[in-house]
Amino acid sequence: MHYAIISEDIADSLAKRKASRPAHLARLENLANQDRLLLAGPHPAIDSTDPGEAGFIGSLVVAEFDSLEQAQAWADADPYVEAGVYERVTVKPFKRVF
């Protein structure tokens, strides 16, 4: 089943994001290589694909896991969590219709 991992950043998270981004992307690439990643990306802080120093306010990952518990464990181990980028992370089942 797919799960949506909805993350909200702390204020002024850009420096922490930049520092831990390579490790964060490596985990997403691993999911993609296993054909389990449906989509992933950040929420820009402003209405722009390149927000520059405005940074980001969160992220969305939709991926396939065997259970909600496995999705939550994967989300909890994100390098952005370790680096203190995220203020809140919510994991929910996701039903793809289109």
Tab-separated table of N, CA, C and O in Angstrom:
chain	number	residue	atom	x	y	z
A	1	MET	N	0.844	-1.173	0.000
A	1	MET	CA	0.000	0.000	0.000
A	1	MET	C	0.892	1.240	0.000
A	1	MET	O	2.014	1.212	0.501
A	2	HIS	N	0.345	2.322	-0.548
A	2	HIS	CA	1.077	3.591	-0.516
A	2	HIS	C	0.778	4.343	0.778
A	2	HIS	O	-0.319	4.230	1.334
A	3	TYR	N	1.771	5.128	1.191
A	3	TYR	CA	1.640	5.971	2.377
A	3	TYR	C	2.161	7.352	2.045
A	3	TYR	O	3.178	7.488	1.356
A	4	ALA	N	1.467	8.367	2.537
A	4	ALA	CA	1.906	9.751	2.384
A	4	ALA	C	2.659	10.146	3.639
A	4	ALA	O	2.155	9.981	4.757
A	5	ILE	N	3.865	10.661	3.449
A	5	ILE	CA	4.679	11.161	4.555
A	5	ILE	C	4.733	12.670	4.371
A	5	ILE	O	5.356	13.177	3.441
A	6	ILE	N	4.028	13.363	5.256
A	6	ILE	CA	3.854	14.810	5.154
A	6	ILE	C	4.662	15.449	6.268
A	6	ILE	O	4.372	15.249	7.450
A	7	SER	N	5.678	16.199	5.879
A	7	SER	CA	6.600	16.772	6.861
A	7	SER	C	6.519	18.288	6.839
A	7	SER	O	6.405	18.894	5.772
A	8	GLU	N	6.604	18.884	8.010
A	8	GLU	CA	6.587	20.336	8.152
A	8	GLU	C	7.901	20.780	8.777
A	8	GLU	O	8.318	20.250	9.806
A	9	ASP	N	8.545	21.759	8.142
A	9	ASP	CA	9.850	22.234	8.600
A	9	ASP	C	9.746	23.163	9.808
A	9	ASP	O	8.730	23.829	10.009
A	10	ILE	N	10.836	23.230	10.540
A	10	ILE	CA	10.999	24.270	11.548
A	10	ILE	C	11.225	25.587	10.798
A	10	ILE	O	11.502	25.591	9.595
A	11	ALA	N	11.153	26.697	11.470
A	11	ALA	CA	11.471	27.987	10.855
A	11	ALA	C	12.954	28.018	10.490
A	11	ALA	O	13.790	27.445	11.195
A	12	ASP	N	13.276	28.650	9.387
A	12	ASP	CA	14.667	28.820	8.951
A	12	ASP	C	15.425	27.489	8.855
A	12	ASP	O	16.527	27.341	9.373
A	13	SER	N	14.840	26.544	8.161
A	13	SER	CA	15.424	25.200	8.077
A	13	SER	C	16.432	25.029	6.945
A	13	SER	O	17.069	23.971	6.848
A	14	LEU	N	16.622	26.040	6.102
A	14	LEU	CA	17.388	25.864	4.874
A	14	LEU	C	18.817	25.359	5.099
A	14	LEU	O	19.271	24.434	4.415
A	15	ALA	N	19.531	25.903	6.041
A	15	ALA	CA	20.911	25.465	6.286
A	15	ALA	C	20.951	23.995	6.715
A	15	ALA	O	21.805	23.222	6.249
A	16	LYS	N	20.041	23.595	7.574
A	16	LYS	CA	19.987	22.196	8.012
A	16	LYS	C	19.603	21.281	6.855
A	16	LYS	O	20.120	20.173	6.735
A	17	ARG	N	18.691	21.753	6.004
A	17	ARG	CA	18.302	20.977	4.822
A	17	ARG	C	19.495	20.748	3.917
A	17	ARG	O	19.739	19.629	3.456
A	18	LYS	N	20.215	21.820	3.623
A	18	LYS	CA	21.364	21.712	2.716
A	18	LYS	C	22.402	20.731	3.259
A	18	LYS	O	22.975	19.948	2.501
A	19	ALA	N	22.657	20.768	4.537
A	19	ALA	CA	23.681	19.918	5.141
A	19	ALA	C	23.316	18.430	5.077
A	19	ALA	O	24.195	17.581	4.896
A	20	SER	N	22.044	18.106	5.212
A	20	SER	CA	21.644	16.699	5.265
A	20	SER	C	20.974	16.212	3.977
A	20	SER	O	20.564	15.056	3.896
A	21	ARG	N	20.913	17.068	2.970
A	21	ARG	CA	20.225	16.711	1.712
A	21	ARG	C	20.816	15.493	1.007
A	21	ARG	O	20.064	14.630	0.544
A	22	PRO	N	22.139	15.342	0.882
A	22	PRO	CA	22.662	14.155	0.184
A	22	PRO	C	22.179	12.836	0.801
A	22	PRO	O	21.780	11.922	0.077
A	23	ALA	N	22.182	12.737	2.095
A	23	ALA	CA	21.731	11.508	2.763
A	23	ALA	C	20.229	11.322	2.585
A	23	ALA	O	19.742	10.201	2.385
A	24	HIS	N	19.484	12.411	2.649
A	24	HIS	CA	18.031	12.365	2.446
A	24	HIS	C	17.721	11.849	1.038
A	24	HIS	O	16.887	10.951	0.868
A	25	LEU	N	18.395	12.402	0.026
A	25	LEU	CA	18.155	11.989	-1.359
A	25	LEU	C	18.579	10.542	-1.604
A	25	LEU	O	17.930	9.830	-2.382
A	26	ALA	N	19.629	10.087	-0.952
A	26	ALA	CA	20.084	8.702	-1.122
A	26	ALA	C	19.002	7.722	-0.688
A	26	ALA	O	18.781	6.690	-1.344
A	27	ARG	N	18.310	8.032	0.387
A	27	ARG	CA	17.227	7.147	0.850
A	27	ARG	C	16.074	7.131	-0.148
A	27	ARG	O	15.471	6.094	-0.406
A	28	LEU	N	15.765	8.304	-0.717
A	28	LEU	CA	14.696	8.371	-1.709
A	28	LEU	C	15.098	7.621	-2.981
A	28	LEU	O	14.269	6.927	-3.583
A	29	GLU	N	16.348	7.750	-3.377
A	29	GLU	CA	16.836	7.017	-4.551
A	29	GLU	C	16.735	5.508	-4.331
A	29	GLU	O	16.401	4.758	-5.253
A	30	ASN	N	16.989	5.074	-3.126
A	30	ASN	CA	16.872	3.659	-2.795
A	30	ASN	C	15.424	3.185	-2.986
A	30	ASN	O	15.185	2.123	-3.571
A	31	LEU	N	14.466	3.964	-2.518
A	31	LEU	CA	13.056	3.618	-2.724
A	31	LEU	C	12.714	3.606	-4.215
A	31	LEU	O	12.009	2.716	-4.691
A	32	ALA	N	13.210	4.595	-4.946
A	32	ALA	CA	12.949	4.673	-6.386
A	32	ALA	C	13.537	3.464	-7.104
A	32	ALA	O	12.889	2.889	-7.999
A	33	ASN	N	14.731	3.057	-6.736
A	33	ASN	CA	15.370	1.899	-7.361
A	33	ASN	C	14.614	0.604	-7.094
A	33	ASN	O	14.725	-0.352	-7.858
A	34	GLN	N	13.837	0.586	-6.018
A	34	GLN	CA	13.015	-0.579	-5.687
A	34	GLN	C	11.602	-0.443	-6.261
A	34	GLN	O	10.727	-1.254	-5.957
A	35	ASP	N	11.366	0.593	-7.071
A	35	ASP	CA	10.042	0.884	-7.653
A	35	ASP	C	8.965	1.052	-6.585
A	35	ASP	O	7.817	0.665	-6.779
A	36	ARG	N	9.339	1.657	-5.469
A	36	ARG	CA	8.386	1.889	-4.373
A	36	ARG	C	8.042	3.359	-4.200
A	36	ARG	O	7.125	3.693	-3.450
A	37	LEU	N	8.746	4.253	-4.878
A	37	LEU	CA	8.533	5.690	-4.715
A	37	LEU	C	7.562	6.189	-5.783
A	37	LEU	O	7.818	6.059	-6.975
A	38	LEU	N	6.452	6.752	-5.349
A	38	LEU	CA	5.467	7.313	-6.274
A	38	LEU	C	5.812	8.755	-6.599
A	38	LEU	O	5.809	9.159	-7.751
A	39	LEU	N	6.137	9.547	-5.559
A	39	LEU	CA	6.559	10.935	-5.753
A	39	LEU	C	7.213	11.444	-4.490
A	39	LEU	O	6.998	10.919	-3.400
A	40	ALA	N	8.032	12.480	-4.657
A	40	ALA	CA	8.691	13.096	-3.511
A	40	ALA	C	9.129	14.498	-3.897
A	40	ALA	O	9.537	14.731	-5.035
A	41	GLY	N	9.039	15.404	-2.954
A	41	GLY	CA	9.519	16.752	-3.195
A	41	GLY	C	9.184	17.683	-2.051
A	41	GLY	O	8.369	17.365	-1.188
A	42	PRO	N	9.833	18.853	-2.063
A	42	PRO	CA	9.620	19.836	-1.001
A	42	PRO	C	8.494	20.810	-1.340
A	42	PRO	O	8.083	20.943	-2.497
A	43	HIS	N	8.017	21.483	-0.320
A	43	HIS	CA	7.047	22.569	-0.467
A	43	HIS	C	7.824	23.889	-0.355
A	43	HIS	O	8.294	24.234	0.738
A	44	PRO	N	7.980	24.633	-1.459
A	44	PRO	CA	8.686	25.919	-1.382
A	44	PRO	C	7.949	26.896	-0.460
A	44	PRO	O	6.718	26.882	-0.375
A	45	ALA	N	8.712	27.735	0.204
A	45	ALA	CA	8.132	28.722	1.123
A	45	ALA	C	7.413	29.842	0.375
A	45	ALA	O	6.575	30.528	0.953
A	46	ILE	N	7.754	30.018	-0.900
A	46	ILE	CA	7.107	31.030	-1.734
A	46	ILE	C	6.627	30.367	-3.019
A	46	ILE	O	7.003	29.236	-3.319
A	47	ASP	N	5.835	31.069	-3.785
A	47	ASP	CA	5.259	30.526	-5.007
A	47	ASP	C	6.294	30.543	-6.125
A	47	ASP	O	6.252	31.375	-7.037
A	48	SER	N	7.247	29.616	-6.028
A	48	SER	CA	8.333	29.546	-6.994
A	48	SER	C	8.951	28.153	-6.944
A	48	SER	O	9.073	27.568	-5.859
A	49	THR	N	9.358	27.636	-8.104
A	49	THR	CA	10.045	26.346	-8.110
A	49	THR	C	11.454	26.461	-7.547
A	49	THR	O	12.039	25.474	-7.133
A	50	ASP	N	12.007	27.680	-7.551
A	50	ASP	CA	13.320	27.941	-6.970
A	50	ASP	C	13.187	29.066	-5.954
A	50	ASP	O	13.369	30.234	-6.274
A	51	PRO	N	12.876	28.722	-4.699
A	51	PRO	CA	12.616	29.759	-3.710
A	51	PRO	C	13.855	30.450	-3.155
A	51	PRO	O	13.735	31.368	-2.342
A	52	GLY	N	15.041	30.020	-3.573
A	52	GLY	CA	16.267	30.658	-3.097
A	52	GLY	C	16.363	30.639	-1.588
A	52	GLY	O	16.094	29.627	-0.939
A	53	GLU	N	16.724	31.763	-1.028
A	53	GLU	CA	16.929	31.857	0.421
A	53	GLU	C	15.625	31.781	1.223
A	53	GLU	O	15.656	31.612	2.438
A	54	ALA	N	14.469	31.891	0.554
A	54	ALA	CA	13.194	31.715	1.257
A	54	ALA	C	13.060	30.280	1.756
A	54	ALA	O	12.421	30.013	2.767
A	55	GLY	N	13.679	29.353	1.021
A	55	GLY	CA	13.725	27.971	1.460
A	55	GLY	C	12.421	27.220	1.284
A	55	GLY	O	11.631	27.504	0.389
A	56	PHE	N	12.217	26.283	2.171
A	56	PHE	CA	11.097	25.355	2.083
A	56	PHE	C	10.373	25.272	3.420
A	56	PHE	O	10.950	25.556	4.471
A	57	ILE	N	9.113	24.862	3.357
A	57	ILE	CA	8.314	24.763	4.585
A	57	ILE	C	7.917	23.332	4.905
A	57	ILE	O	7.235	23.092	5.896
A	58	GLY	N	8.344	22.389	4.089
A	58	GLY	CA	8.011	20.996	4.341
A	58	GLY	C	8.290	20.133	3.134
A	58	GLY	O	8.846	20.600	2.140
A	59	SER	N	7.873	18.871	3.232
A	59	SER	CA	8.099	17.907	2.161
A	59	SER	C	6.942	16.925	2.098
A	59	SER	O	6.223	16.723	3.083
A	60	LEU	N	6.816	16.299	0.928
A	60	LEU	CA	5.834	15.240	0.736
A	60	LEU	C	6.526	14.067	0.062
A	60	LEU	O	7.208	14.237	-0.956
A	61	VAL	N	6.351	12.892	0.624
A	61	VAL	CA	6.825	11.649	0.030
A	61	VAL	C	5.631	10.712	-0.015
A	61	VAL	O	4.928	10.555	0.990
A	62	VAL	N	5.388	10.106	-1.160
A	62	VAL	CA	4.375	9.057	-1.269
A	62	VAL	C	5.096	7.818	-1.784
A	62	VAL	O	5.680	7.845	-2.874
A	63	ALA	N	5.074	6.770	-0.976
A	63	ALA	CA	5.831	5.565	-1.302
A	63	ALA	C	5.095	4.334	-0.807
A	63	ALA	O	4.207	4.416	0.040
A	64	GLU	N	5.520	3.206	-1.330
A	64	GLU	CA	4.910	1.929	-0.980
A	64	GLU	C	5.671	1.267	0.171
A	64	GLU	O	6.898	1.166	0.149
A	65	PHE	N	4.904	0.829	1.162
A	65	PHE	CA	5.441	0.089	2.299
A	65	PHE	C	4.485	-1.052	2.611
A	65	PHE	O	3.321	-1.022	2.206
A	66	ASP	N	4.944	-2.036	3.354
A	66	ASP	CA	4.103	-3.177	3.712
A	66	ASP	C	3.073	-2.848	4.776
A	66	ASP	O	2.068	-3.537	4.904
A	67	SER	N	3.345	-1.792	5.556
A	67	SER	CA	2.417	-1.444	6.636
A	67	SER	C	2.636	0.013	7.057
A	67	SER	O	3.677	0.613	6.738
A	68	LEU	N	1.683	0.527	7.781
A	68	LEU	CA	1.804	1.866	8.340
A	68	LEU	C	3.001	1.941	9.280
A	68	LEU	O	3.734	2.936	9.288
A	69	GLU	N	3.227	0.883	10.038
A	69	GLU	CA	4.355	0.858	10.973
A	69	GLU	C	5.685	0.955	10.240
A	69	GLU	O	6.593	1.662	10.684
A	70	GLN	N	5.805	0.256	9.103
A	70	GLN	CA	7.045	0.327	8.330
A	70	GLN	C	7.231	1.709	7.719
A	70	GLN	O	8.348	2.225	7.686
A	71	ALA	N	6.139	2.311	7.245
A	71	ALA	CA	6.218	3.663	6.693
A	71	ALA	C	6.644	4.651	7.768
A	71	ALA	O	7.486	5.525	7.538
A	72	GLN	N	6.089	4.497	8.969
A	72	GLN	CA	6.430	5.393	10.075
A	72	GLN	C	7.894	5.217	10.476
A	72	GLN	O	8.603	6.201	10.708
A	73	ALA	N	8.352	3.985	10.525
A	73	ALA	CA	9.752	3.729	10.882
A	73	ALA	C	10.689	4.330	9.839
A	73	ALA	O	11.724	4.913	10.193
A	74	TRP	N	10.334	4.217	8.555
A	74	TRP	CA	11.152	4.803	7.498
A	74	TRP	C	11.185	6.317	7.660
A	74	TRP	O	12.253	6.938	7.573
A	75	ALA	N	10.037	6.924	7.905
A	75	ALA	CA	9.961	8.379	8.090
A	75	ALA	C	10.772	8.823	9.307
A	75	ALA	O	11.469	9.842	9.252
A	76	ASP	N	10.695	8.075	10.388
A	76	ASP	CA	11.413	8.431	11.617
A	76	ASP	C	12.928	8.395	11.433
A	76	ASP	O	13.656	9.088	12.146
A	77	ALA	N	13.414	7.596	10.475
A	77	ALA	CA	14.855	7.455	10.249
A	77	ALA	C	15.386	8.426	9.194
A	77	ALA	O	16.559	8.345	8.832
A	78	ASP	N	14.559	9.340	8.720
A	78	ASP	CA	14.991	10.295	7.698
A	78	ASP	C	16.112	11.184	8.238
A	78	ASP	O	16.023	11.672	9.367
A	79	PRO	N	17.163	11.409	7.456
A	79	PRO	CA	18.236	12.305	7.894
A	79	PRO	C	17.737	13.716	8.238
A	79	PRO	O	18.340	14.377	9.083
A	80	TYR	N	16.676	14.170	7.602
A	80	TYR	CA	16.116	15.475	7.955
A	80	TYR	C	15.551	15.466	9.378
A	80	TYR	O	15.591	16.479	10.063
A	81	VAL	N	15.046	14.341	9.821
A	81	VAL	CA	14.561	14.224	11.207
A	81	VAL	C	15.756	14.335	12.152
A	81	VAL	O	15.730	15.101	13.119
A	82	GLU	N	16.802	13.564	11.858
A	82	GLU	CA	18.022	13.597	12.687
A	82	GLU	C	18.629	14.988	12.756
A	82	GLU	O	19.127	15.406	13.793
A	83	ALA	N	18.586	15.715	11.641
A	83	ALA	CA	19.204	17.041	11.568
A	83	ALA	C	18.326	18.129	12.173
A	83	ALA	O	18.761	19.275	12.286
A	84	GLY	N	17.107	17.790	12.546
A	84	GLY	CA	16.215	18.786	13.144
A	84	GLY	C	15.541	19.697	12.128
A	84	GLY	O	15.098	20.781	12.469
A	85	VAL	N	15.434	19.238	10.878
A	85	VAL	CA	14.769	20.027	9.837
A	85	VAL	C	13.264	20.065	10.068
A	85	VAL	O	12.625	21.100	9.908
A	86	TYR	N	12.704	18.932	10.451
A	86	TYR	CA	11.255	18.813	10.564
A	86	TYR	C	10.756	19.101	11.979
A	86	TYR	O	11.297	18.591	12.958
A	87	GLU	N	9.695	19.867	12.032
A	87	GLU	CA	8.999	20.122	13.286
A	87	GLU	C	7.957	19.030	13.540
A	87	GLU	O	7.716	18.632	14.676
A	88	ARG	N	7.352	18.548	12.444
A	88	ARG	CA	6.284	17.559	12.565
A	88	ARG	C	6.307	16.667	11.327
A	88	ARG	O	6.511	17.144	10.217
A	89	VAL	N	6.072	15.371	11.540
A	89	VAL	CA	5.973	14.416	10.448
A	89	VAL	C	4.718	13.581	10.677
A	89	VAL	O	4.544	13.000	11.740
A	90	THR	N	3.855	13.552	9.659
A	90	THR	CA	2.627	12.785	9.721
A	90	THR	C	2.672	11.725	8.631
A	90	THR	O	3.017	12.022	7.484
A	91	VAL	N	2.321	10.494	8.976
A	91	VAL	CA	2.291	9.396	8.019
A	91	VAL	C	0.860	8.877	7.953
A	91	VAL	O	0.266	8.552	8.979
A	92	LYS	N	0.328	8.818	6.709
A	92	LYS	CA	-1.052	8.391	6.505
A	92	LYS	C	-1.125	7.420	5.337
A	92	LYS	O	-0.389	7.568	4.363
A	93	PRO	N	-2.060	6.467	5.403
A	93	PRO	CA	-2.300	5.643	4.230
A	93	PRO	C	-2.756	6.530	3.068
A	93	PRO	O	-3.423	7.550	3.276
A	94	PHE	N	-2.391	6.125	1.853
A	94	PHE	CA	-2.710	6.908	0.658
A	94	PHE	C	-3.256	5.968	-0.404
A	94	PHE	O	-2.601	4.973	-0.751
A	95	LYS	N	-4.438	6.269	-0.909
A	95	LYS	CA	-5.030	5.482	-1.975
A	95	LYS	C	-4.906	6.231	-3.279
A	95	LYS	O	-5.526	7.279	-3.472
A	96	ARG	N	-4.108	5.697	-4.178
A	96	ARG	CA	-3.920	6.326	-5.492
A	96	ARG	C	-5.137	6.005	-6.361
A	96	ARG	O	-5.489	4.840	-6.560
A	97	VAL	N	-5.771	7.049	-6.868
A	97	VAL	CA	-6.901	6.888	-7.765
A	97	VAL	C	-6.483	7.205	-9.189
A	97	VAL	O	-6.814	6.521	-10.130
A	98	PHE	N	-5.746	8.287	-9.368
A	98	PHE	CA	-5.228	8.679	-10.682
A	98	PHE	C	-3.722	8.818	-10.615
A	98	PHE	O	-3.149	9.078	-9.614
